[in-house]
Each structure stands twice: as structure tokens, then as C-alpha cells.
XYZ file of C-alpha atoms in Angstrom:
248
model
C -30.871 -9.637 -8.811
C -33.047 -6.558 -9.197
C -31.080 -3.470 -10.206
C -31.095 -0.752 -7.560
C -32.879 2.424 -8.664
C -31.201 5.182 -6.687
C -31.791 8.267 -8.811
C -34.819 9.481 -10.732
C -35.561 12.486 -12.920
C -33.666 15.562 -14.163
C -34.360 18.932 -12.485
C -32.899 22.440 -12.401
C -33.192 23.245 -8.694
C -33.912 21.859 -5.231
C -37.291 23.641 -5.209
C -38.661 21.317 -7.873
C -38.309 18.266 -5.606
C -40.995 17.548 -3.030
C -39.198 15.923 -0.120
C -40.605 12.847 1.613
C -39.629 10.893 4.727
C -37.292 11.604 7.625
C -34.086 10.645 5.722
C -31.122 11.099 8.089
C -33.465 11.426 11.078
C -35.281 8.182 10.225
C -35.214 5.194 12.546
C -33.586 3.105 9.803
C -30.706 5.546 9.345
C -30.134 6.132 13.059
C -30.208 2.400 13.791
C -27.824 1.527 10.957
C -25.321 4.267 11.811
C -25.428 3.387 15.518
C -24.648 -0.231 14.651
C -21.782 0.850 12.397
C -20.129 3.132 14.949
C -20.410 0.479 17.669
C -18.711 -1.987 15.336
C -16.005 0.607 14.561
C -15.390 1.189 18.274
C -14.521 -2.496 18.636
C -12.174 -2.539 15.636
C -8.403 -2.310 15.827
C -6.962 0.942 14.380
C -5.407 -0.868 11.394
C -8.796 -2.311 10.433
C -10.530 1.086 10.593
C -8.414 2.406 7.710
C -8.250 -0.771 5.644
C -7.132 -0.152 2.063
C -7.605 -1.815 -1.305
C -4.828 0.244 -2.915
C -1.181 0.961 -2.129
C -0.919 4.293 -0.228
C 2.099 5.432 -2.286
C 0.146 8.182 -4.070
C -1.017 9.682 -0.752
C 2.447 9.529 0.808
C 3.982 11.108 -2.307
C 1.440 13.937 -2.103
C 2.452 14.476 1.520
C 6.180 14.391 0.699
C 5.948 16.789 -2.228
C 7.988 19.992 -1.986
C 7.318 22.336 -4.888
C 10.889 23.656 -4.789
C 12.543 20.267 -5.098
C 12.558 17.207 -7.289
C 10.409 14.430 -5.760
C 12.638 11.345 -5.584
C 11.202 7.854 -5.150
C 12.831 4.428 -5.228
C 10.277 1.646 -5.667
C 11.676 -1.785 -4.852
C 9.572 -4.447 -6.555
C 7.683 -1.745 -8.437
C 6.672 -4.027 -11.306
C 5.939 -2.361 -14.618
C 5.197 1.046 -13.131
C 1.669 1.262 -11.751
C 3.023 3.215 -8.773
C 4.787 5.607 -11.116
C 1.567 6.251 -13.031
C -0.343 6.767 -9.793
C 2.112 9.429 -8.644
C 2.984 11.111 -11.961
C -0.601 11.388 -13.179
C -2.362 11.723 -9.843
C -0.496 14.637 -8.243
C -1.747 17.635 -10.167
C 0.961 20.159 -9.195
C 3.879 17.773 -9.541
C 6.576 19.491 -11.589
C 9.672 17.331 -11.121
C 9.860 13.607 -10.490
C 12.751 11.142 -10.308
C 11.244 7.647 -10.011
C 13.391 4.523 -10.011
C 11.996 0.970 -10.053
C 14.216 -1.879 -8.862
C 13.097 -5.126 -10.494
C 14.350 -8.343 -12.042
C 15.926 -8.067 -15.483
C 12.950 -9.550 -17.345
C 10.538 -6.987 -15.906
C 12.990 -4.134 -16.494
C 13.300 -5.090 -20.169
C 9.518 -4.912 -20.647
C 9.209 -1.681 -18.646
C 11.907 0.063 -20.651
C 10.040 -0.699 -23.869
C 6.686 0.469 -22.527
C 8.137 3.705 -21.117
C 10.933 4.228 -23.629
C 10.161 7.967 -23.950
C 9.538 8.607 -20.261
C 12.379 10.677 -18.790
C 11.053 10.654 -15.203
C 11.180 6.863 -14.849
C 14.141 4.489 -14.763
C 14.110 0.685 -14.499
C 17.143 -0.792 -12.746
C 18.100 -4.222 -11.382
C 20.082 -3.124 -8.312
C 20.328 -0.278 -5.837
C 21.449 2.933 -7.584
C 24.416 5.061 -6.453
C 23.803 6.588 -3.032
C 21.532 9.616 -3.042
C 19.002 11.081 -0.670
C 15.423 10.166 -1.562
C 12.017 11.283 -0.334
C 10.329 7.869 -0.347
C 11.674 4.342 -0.382
C 8.763 2.055 -1.248
C 8.565 -1.714 -0.924
C 5.459 -3.096 -2.616
C 4.450 -6.711 -1.914
C 7.983 -8.045 -2.180
C 9.627 -8.742 1.185
C 7.876 -12.100 1.462
C 10.301 -13.297 -1.227
C 13.438 -11.960 0.513
C 14.992 -14.354 3.011
C 17.372 -11.850 4.591
C 15.064 -8.823 4.522
C 16.965 -7.070 7.311
C 20.116 -6.772 5.191
C 18.047 -5.540 2.274
C 16.419 -2.830 4.382
C 19.775 -1.741 5.770
C 20.724 -0.871 2.187
C 17.642 1.346 1.883
C 18.516 3.215 5.106
C 21.724 4.459 3.447
C 19.604 6.680 1.167
C 18.252 8.578 4.202
C 14.657 8.513 2.969
C 12.174 10.851 4.623
C 9.643 8.048 4.441
C 9.848 4.285 4.151
C 6.586 2.769 2.960
C 5.656 -0.908 2.930
C 2.596 -1.862 0.902
C 0.995 -5.314 1.108
C 3.522 -6.443 3.698
C 2.842 -10.061 4.650
C 3.074 -9.412 8.371
C 0.714 -9.485 11.308
C 0.188 -10.580 14.888
C 1.451 -14.070 14.076
C 4.596 -16.139 14.435
C 7.153 -15.704 11.660
C 7.293 -18.721 9.356
C 8.131 -19.795 5.832
C 5.824 -21.661 3.487
C 5.793 -22.349 -0.238
C 3.681 -20.411 -2.695
C 2.039 -22.216 -5.584
C 1.973 -19.588 -8.326
C 0.758 -20.603 -11.772
C 3.328 -23.233 -12.805
C 5.921 -22.176 -10.197
C 6.718 -22.911 -6.554
C 8.439 -20.233 -4.480
C 9.558 -19.878 -0.844
C 7.300 -17.346 0.855
C 7.732 -15.729 4.276
C 5.133 -14.429 6.744
C 6.486 -12.059 9.400
C 5.642 -11.110 12.950
C 4.712 -7.448 12.621
C 5.922 -6.366 16.072
C 9.405 -7.698 15.367
C 9.369 -6.018 11.962
C 8.295 -2.637 13.353
C 10.916 -2.839 16.122
C 13.673 -3.426 13.575
C 12.696 -0.350 11.530
C 12.290 1.854 14.602
C 15.684 0.734 15.919
C 17.127 2.327 12.782
C 15.828 5.830 13.538
C 12.377 5.647 11.997
C 9.013 6.141 13.694
C 5.833 4.366 12.666
C 3.364 6.931 11.307
C 0.522 4.597 10.343
C -0.432 0.952 10.083
C -3.436 -0.220 8.068
C -4.760 -3.500 6.779
C -4.378 -4.160 3.064
C -7.160 -6.079 1.354
C -5.706 -8.461 -1.207
C -7.357 -9.266 -4.531
C -7.056 -12.988 -5.276
C -8.252 -14.251 -8.652
C -10.002 -10.927 -9.208
C -11.868 -10.885 -5.871
C -11.019 -9.025 -2.652
C -10.862 -11.677 0.049
C -9.042 -12.863 3.140
C -5.661 -14.488 2.681
C -6.051 -18.282 2.290
C -4.252 -19.216 5.515
C -7.037 -20.882 7.510
C -5.395 -24.296 6.990
C -2.387 -23.158 9.047
C -2.220 -23.358 12.865
C -4.023 -20.470 14.621
C -0.790 -18.683 15.519
C 0.151 -18.573 11.833
C -3.157 -17.506 10.274
C -3.174 -14.045 8.674
C -6.392 -12.532 7.346
C -4.924 -9.350 5.816
C -1.493 -8.070 4.908
C -0.421 -4.595 6.075
C 0.550 -1.139 4.881
C 3.162 0.547 7.111
C 4.552 4.078 6.838
C 7.666 5.129 8.766
C 9.062 8.646 9.020
C 12.780 9.385 9.425
C 13.384 10.844 12.890
C 16.724 12.367 11.851
C 15.210 14.699 9.259
């Protein structure tokens, strides 16, 4: 494939460049942009803002109060990518209390990697009750059979925001399948997103946004491999959902 040559030359000012062509007024540009906006008009809102990354960093930026300690509980937070995104990405962040709830094996590794990090704590269960700014669930509820009971525990912390990243839910029927993962087999649950949203909203939260999440599988962003399921159980993308506490 021929490498695209998009830039050419080094100059000191605009006046040194002799402009050619109609650029943004050209027929090519107008035709392409017209096609794109017509396609966008037909898209569902969640597809318009499709994301390849968890929105935790953006929500944390929104939740930040310079006079208070930003408190985040990250259920299924792995080895701390979300923590790095927030702690390094928010430039005026002064205080951060970030807790990751994970299995013991992951916690043991995380504690070694971040042994000198005072802002981060790895734990295996819900911490003592405290008010938090964000309760984040990242790509984990598909492994929780009784997810409603789990979420009820998170409501006790009175979070300002509850964020679900890579939630395996959509306009489909809820069902359970098995996931073939490396040398393991795990039960895996797909959820009906309307039922999920209704449950959260019934507990005094309001949906702020819903977007598609584009999953990377074997290093490539692609649709979820569900086309072998019946039509009412096929899910192309998972979802990101942000809820705001209506009592705060």
C-alpha cells in the first residue's frame, strides 16, 4: 500500500504557501460531508458517540471539586489503567482516593506494582461505607449472576455518578452463554439494556448518557462475535452508561 503523503515542506508563515484548489468548498469535500451528515442523521444517539476507551477519565474530570478529595471505587478495575488515566490525565487534580475491587490474585500483583502509591488501594471486597464521587464498573457485570444485589451494595455509598464501561447489554433478550477464554470456560451474561436502565433509575439515578463501546478482540476493534446466535440475541457493540444521583 502506497504511503499517504499529507504534508510537504517547512515554512515560517502562511504567506510562503501558494494556495491551490477549492479545499472546503470543493465538490469532493461538500459531497463527502453531505454523505456523512446524512448517515449521522440515521444513526441512533449511542452510535453517534461510540467510544474505543472507557469514559472514566472524562467523568472524573466532570466530578472534580478542587476543594475536596476525589473519591472513586472501581469494581473490576484490573491492575489500575483507570487509576493512571485519572491520576495522570487530570492536570489540576490535587487529592485522589482510588480503590480497586478485584480478585486476590490481581490485588497481589497490583500492590507490588504500585507499592509506593498512596492514592491507590487494591481490595477484594467492598470497603467500609463512605460517600464516593464515582462508582465505576468496567467490563465485569457479565460475570456476575446476581448483578442486582451487587449494584444495591454500590448504592449504599451514595455515589454522585455510577458509570458502566463495556457493559454487555443492548436491545436484545437477556441470556447466558459460556465464554471460551484462553484455557478457561466461564459463564457469561448478556443483558437487555432497557431492563438494566430501569433497575438503576428505580434506585434514584437518572441516565445521563449512553454510548456504544467498540471492543478490541485479538488486537483489532471489531463487532462482538455473536452473529451465530439467534437475531434477538445478537449484540454488535457493548455499551457505556453514565447515571447521575438524583438525590444529590
